Amino acid sequence: MAKDNLWSVAKAIVAKQKGVLAADESNPTIQKRFDTINVTSTEENRRRYREILFTTKDIERYIGGVILFDETLRQTTQDGTPFAELLSSRGIVPGIKVDKGAKALALHPEEKITEGLDGLRERLVEYKQLGAKFAKWRAVIEIDDRDIPTTFGIRANAHGLARYAALCQELGIVPIVEPEVLMDGAHDIERCEEVTSRVLEAVFTELDAHRVLFEGMLLKPNMVIAGMKCARQESVQRVAEATLRCLTRYVPAAIPGIVFLSGGQSAADATDHLNAINRTSPHPWQVSFSYGRALQAPVLAAWKGQESNVAAAQKTFLKRCRLNGLARDGKYDRAMEAAE
Ligand code: 13P
């Protein structure tokens, strides 16, 4: 019964045409995003911005789940409706970011470990009461030419992800497992594929050892892509092929859905890559998006913190949701970017 529930929530989040809006920026991160449009990061500005996103008409056609930050899960619309309730009433599953960020991994210079396991069981109980049906935990793996990541760094992060996922499932919450191999750096696509392969292999070994039900979780990986500073950037098709090769080798078919992070790609690139992946051969999982920046950067640029720009911001947001909804089924074309 509990297992069936996990599976049906996971399936609902990645239903046809749908993906996830990652709106779970921590306060320091949303501050960075607001800085780009000269908006002060006050609690009310953060609330208003999220309200603009969540009240955009018709997004429920393309958005199956929204990841919230702790503060946002406790906030309401102008008229007092809790955001989780608003989203649920629109058929969108509310979720919550539960990790406490990536910190320096002791005695492993330049590697990070995600914190937040202490007290997590109790926090999950509260989040569930507040309406969260799924959760997210992000591990960060950086690629460096000097043998980084280490095998231990990968294993430590995979272990953390698995402990988090097990705690979620114990309480009937669907875990989104996010091992992010960063796009920062000058590494080529081959190195990204090698590291992403090692990471996914370690993550599923740990998930299995922790008895995590694969049918009741979602995977949020990076695409296999050259580092942003690499001189050789690959074609959309090459990224799609490398990404699928890696996922096919290391991700069990029992996982209901793979929802990519955008990781610093432009909005159009993230959509184009997702589209190409969905066009390349059939695969056993739903393959969709869980984008933060690739859904929101154009919205922030349209909004600029001005009430007079809200309609334009919502129009921009709906367009990005719709295009990613198409890409998620392999029906997007880059020419659609120009059309209104
Ligand atoms: P980006 O799509 O901006 O990478 O964010 C997704 C996310 O949730 C990172 O944890």
JSON list of C-alpha atoms in Angstrom, two decimals, residues 181-280:
[
{"chain": "A", "resi": 181, "resn": "VAL", "atom": "CA", "xyz": [28.25, 16.48, -11.54]},
{"chain": "A", "resi": 182, "resn": "LEU", "atom": "CA", "xyz": [28.95, 20.18, -12.04]},
{"chain": "A", "resi": 183, "resn": "MET", "atom": "CA", "xyz": [29.30, 21.74, -15.49]},
{"chain": "A", "resi": 184, "resn": "ASP", "atom": "CA", "xyz": [31.86, 24.22, -14.12]},
{"chain": "A", "resi": 185, "resn": "GLY", "atom": "CA", "xyz": [35.37, 23.57, -15.35]},
{"chain": "A", "resi": 186, "resn": "ALA", "atom": "CA", "xyz": [37.27, 22.84, -18.55]},
{"chain": "A", "resi": 187, "resn": "HIS", "atom": "CA", "xyz": [36.73, 19.07, -18.74]},
{"chain": "A", "resi": 188, "resn": "ASP", "atom": "CA", "xyz": [35.53, 17.51, -22.00]},
{"chain": "A", "resi": 189, "resn": "ILE", "atom": "CA", "xyz": [32.39, 15.44, -22.52]},
{"chain": "A", "resi": 190, "resn": "GLU", "atom": "CA", "xyz": [34.30, 12.16, -22.21]},
{"chain": "A", "resi": 191, "resn": "ARG", "atom": "CA", "xyz": [35.48, 13.09, -18.72]},
{"chain": "A", "resi": 192, "resn": "CYS", "atom": "CA", "xyz": [31.94, 14.10, -17.76]},
{"chain": "A", "resi": 193, "resn": "GLU", "atom": "CA", "xyz": [30.66, 10.73, -18.97]},
{"chain": "A", "resi": 194, "resn": "GLU", "atom": "CA", "xyz": [33.34, 8.86, -17.04]},
{"chain": "A", "resi": 195, "resn": "VAL", "atom": "CA", "xyz": [32.65, 10.72, -13.78]},
{"chain": "A", "resi": 196, "resn": "THR", "atom": "CA", "xyz": [28.84, 10.63, -14.17]},
{"chain": "A", "resi": 197, "resn": "SER", "atom": "CA", "xyz": [29.09, 6.86, -14.76]},
{"chain": "A", "resi": 198, "resn": "ARG", "atom": "CA", "xyz": [31.12, 6.35, -11.58]},
{"chain": "A", "resi": 199, "resn": "VAL", "atom": "CA", "xyz": [28.70, 8.52, -9.61]},
{"chain": "A", "resi": 200, "resn": "LEU", "atom": "CA", "xyz": [25.53, 6.76, -10.85]},
{"chain": "A", "resi": 201, "resn": "GLU", "atom": "CA", "xyz": [27.08, 3.35, -10.26]},
{"chain": "A", "resi": 202, "resn": "ALA", "atom": "CA", "xyz": [27.92, 4.32, -6.66]},
{"chain": "A", "resi": 203, "resn": "VAL", "atom": "CA", "xyz": [24.53, 5.93, -6.05]},
{"chain": "A", "resi": 204, "resn": "PHE", "atom": "CA", "xyz": [22.53, 2.87, -7.14]},
{"chain": "A", "resi": 205, "resn": "THR", "atom": "CA", "xyz": [24.80, 0.52, -5.21]},
{"chain": "A", "resi": 206, "resn": "GLU", "atom": "CA", "xyz": [24.12, 2.55, -2.05]},
{"chain": "A", "resi": 207, "resn": "LEU", "atom": "CA", "xyz": [20.38, 2.93, -2.74]},
{"chain": "A", "resi": 208, "resn": "ASP", "atom": "CA", "xyz": [20.10, -0.82, -3.16]},
{"chain": "A", "resi": 209, "resn": "ALA", "atom": "CA", "xyz": [22.09, -1.51, 0.02]},
{"chain": "A", "resi": 210, "resn": "HIS", "atom": "CA", "xyz": [19.77, 0.87, 1.90]},
{"chain": "A", "resi": 211, "resn": "ARG", "atom": "CA", "xyz": [16.72, -1.03, 0.58]},
{"chain": "A", "resi": 212, "resn": "VAL", "atom": "CA", "xyz": [15.38, 1.99, -1.27]},
{"chain": "A", "resi": 213, "resn": "LEU", "atom": "CA", "xyz": [12.49, 1.07, -3.55]},
{"chain": "A", "resi": 214, "resn": "PHE", "atom": "CA", "xyz": [13.54, 2.10, -7.06]},
{"chain": "A", "resi": 215, "resn": "GLU", "atom": "CA", "xyz": [9.90, 2.24, -8.20]},
{"chain": "A", "resi": 216, "resn": "GLY", "atom": "CA", "xyz": [9.18, 4.88, -5.53]},
{"chain": "A", "resi": 217, "resn": "MET", "atom": "CA", "xyz": [11.87, 7.45, -6.32]},
{"chain": "A", "resi": 218, "resn": "LEU", "atom": "CA", "xyz": [12.99, 9.82, -9.07]},
{"chain": "A", "resi": 219, "resn": "LEU", "atom": "CA", "xyz": [16.55, 10.45, -10.25]},
{"chain": "A", "resi": 220, "resn": "LYS", "atom": "CA", "xyz": [17.72, 14.01, -10.93]},
{"chain": "A", "resi": 221, "resn": "PRO", "atom": "CA", "xyz": [21.05, 13.79, -12.75]},
{"chain": "A", "resi": 222, "resn": "ASN", "atom": "CA", "xyz": [23.14, 16.16, -14.81]},
{"chain": "A", "resi": 223, "resn": "MET", "atom": "CA", "xyz": [23.26, 15.70, -18.55]},
{"chain": "A", "resi": 224, "resn": "VAL", "atom": "CA", "xyz": [26.55, 14.41, -19.94]},
{"chain": "A", "resi": 225, "resn": "ILE", "atom": "CA", "xyz": [28.01, 17.59, -21.33]},
{"chain": "A", "resi": 226, "resn": "ALA", "atom": "CA", "xyz": [31.39, 19.32, -21.74]},
{"chain": "A", "resi": 227, "resn": "GLY", "atom": "CA", "xyz": [32.43, 21.73, -18.97]},
{"chain": "A", "resi": 228, "resn": "MET", "atom": "CA", "xyz": [31.50, 25.36, -19.56]},
{"chain": "A", "resi": 229, "resn": "LYS", "atom": "CA", "xyz": [35.16, 26.34, -20.00]},
{"chain": "A", "resi": 230, "resn": "CYS", "atom": "CA", "xyz": [35.98, 23.48, -22.38]},
{"chain": "A", "resi": 231, "resn": "ALA", "atom": "CA", "xyz": [37.02, 24.73, -25.82]},
{"chain": "A", "resi": 232, "resn": "ARG", "atom": "CA", "xyz": [35.27, 21.79, -27.51]},
{"chain": "A", "resi": 233, "resn": "GLN", "atom": "CA", "xyz": [31.50, 22.15, -27.00]},
{"chain": "A", "resi": 234, "resn": "GLU", "atom": "CA", "xyz": [29.47, 19.27, -28.44]},
{"chain": "A", "resi": 235, "resn": "SER", "atom": "CA", "xyz": [26.44, 19.16, -30.71]},
{"chain": "A", "resi": 236, "resn": "VAL", "atom": "CA", "xyz": [22.99, 18.68, -29.22]},
{"chain": "A", "resi": 237, "resn": "GLN", "atom": "CA", "xyz": [22.87, 15.17, -30.69]},
{"chain": "A", "resi": 238, "resn": "ARG", "atom": "CA", "xyz": [26.22, 14.20, -29.18]},
{"chain": "A", "resi": 239, "resn": "VAL", "atom": "CA", "xyz": [25.09, 15.36, -25.71]},
{"chain": "A", "resi": 240, "resn": "ALA", "atom": "CA", "xyz": [21.89, 13.34, -26.10]},
{"chain": "A", "resi": 241, "resn": "GLU", "atom": "CA", "xyz": [23.76, 10.20, -27.14]},
{"chain": "A", "resi": 242, "resn": "ALA", "atom": "CA", "xyz": [26.38, 10.40, -24.39]},
{"chain": "A", "resi": 243, "resn": "THR", "atom": "CA", "xyz": [23.71, 11.13, -21.76]},
{"chain": "A", "resi": 244, "resn": "LEU", "atom": "CA", "xyz": [21.53, 8.22, -22.82]},
{"chain": "A", "resi": 245, "resn": "ARG", "atom": "CA", "xyz": [24.46, 5.82, -23.10]},
{"chain": "A", "resi": 246, "resn": "CYS", "atom": "CA", "xyz": [25.46, 6.64, -19.53]},
{"chain": "A", "resi": 247, "resn": "LEU", "atom": "CA", "xyz": [21.93, 6.43, -18.13]},
{"chain": "A", "resi": 248, "resn": "THR", "atom": "CA", "xyz": [21.14, 3.20, -19.96]},
{"chain": "A", "resi": 249, "resn": "ARG", "atom": "CA", "xyz": [24.21, 1.58, -18.45]},
{"chain": "A", "resi": 250, "resn": "TYR", "atom": "CA", "xyz": [23.77, 2.73, -14.86]},
{"chain": "A", "resi": 251, "resn": "VAL", "atom": "CA", "xyz": [20.11, 3.55, -14.11]},
{"chain": "A", "resi": 252, "resn": "PRO", "atom": "CA", "xyz": [17.77, 0.63, -13.36]},
{"chain": "A", "resi": 253, "resn": "ALA", "atom": "CA", "xyz": [14.71, 0.36, -15.59]},
{"chain": "A", "resi": 254, "resn": "ALA", "atom": "CA", "xyz": [12.53, 0.23, -12.45]},
{"chain": "A", "resi": 255, "resn": "ILE", "atom": "CA", "xyz": [13.01, 3.98, -11.84]},
{"chain": "A", "resi": 256, "resn": "PRO", "atom": "CA", "xyz": [9.76, 5.68, -12.97]},
{"chain": "A", "resi": 257, "resn": "GLY", "atom": "CA", "xyz": [11.41, 8.89, -14.06]},
{"chain": "A", "resi": 258, "resn": "ILE", "atom": "CA", "xyz": [14.60, 10.79, -14.73]},
{"chain": "A", "resi": 259, "resn": "VAL", "atom": "CA", "xyz": [14.26, 14.56, -14.29]},
{"chain": "A", "resi": 260, "resn": "PHE", "atom": "CA", "xyz": [17.33, 16.50, -15.36]},
{"chain": "A", "resi": 261, "resn": "LEU", "atom": "CA", "xyz": [18.74, 19.56, -13.65]},
{"chain": "A", "resi": 262, "resn": "SER", "atom": "CA", "xyz": [19.77, 22.38, -16.00]},
{"chain": "A", "resi": 263, "resn": "GLY", "atom": "CA", "xyz": [23.05, 23.13, -14.22]},
{"chain": "A", "resi": 264, "resn": "GLY", "atom": "CA", "xyz": [23.89, 26.44, -15.90]},
{"chain": "A", "resi": 265, "resn": "GLN", "atom": "CA", "xyz": [22.83, 25.67, -19.49]},
{"chain": "A", "resi": 266, "resn": "SER", "atom": "CA", "xyz": [20.88, 28.40, -21.24]},
{"chain": "A", "resi": 267, "resn": "ALA", "atom": "CA", "xyz": [17.11, 27.95, -21.18]},
{"chain": "A", "resi": 268, "resn": "ALA", "atom": "CA", "xyz": [16.99, 27.04, -24.89]},
{"chain": "A", "resi": 269, "resn": "ASP", "atom": "CA", "xyz": [19.95, 24.62, -24.67]},
{"chain": "A", "resi": 270, "resn": "ALA", "atom": "CA", "xyz": [18.39, 22.77, -21.73]},
{"chain": "A", "resi": 271, "resn": "THR", "atom": "CA", "xyz": [15.14, 22.39, -23.68]},
{"chain": "A", "resi": 272, "resn": "ASP", "atom": "CA", "xyz": [16.90, 21.36, -26.87]},
{"chain": "A", "resi": 273, "resn": "HIS", "atom": "CA", "xyz": [19.00, 18.71, -25.10]},
{"chain": "A", "resi": 274, "resn": "LEU", "atom": "CA", "xyz": [15.96, 17.25, -23.34]},
{"chain": "A", "resi": 275, "resn": "ASN", "atom": "CA", "xyz": [14.15, 17.11, -26.65]},
{"chain": "A", "resi": 276, "resn": "ALA", "atom": "CA", "xyz": [17.04, 15.31, -28.38]},
{"chain": "A", "resi": 277, "resn": "ILE", "atom": "CA", "xyz": [17.31, 12.79, -25.53]},
{"chain": "A", "resi": 278, "resn": "ASN", "atom": "CA", "xyz": [13.60, 12.02, -25.87]},
{"chain": "A", "resi": 279, "resn": "ARG", "atom": "CA", "xyz": [13.92, 11.65, -29.64]},
{"chain": "A", "resi": 280, "resn": "THR", "atom": "CA", "xyz": [16.80, 9.19, -29.33]}
]
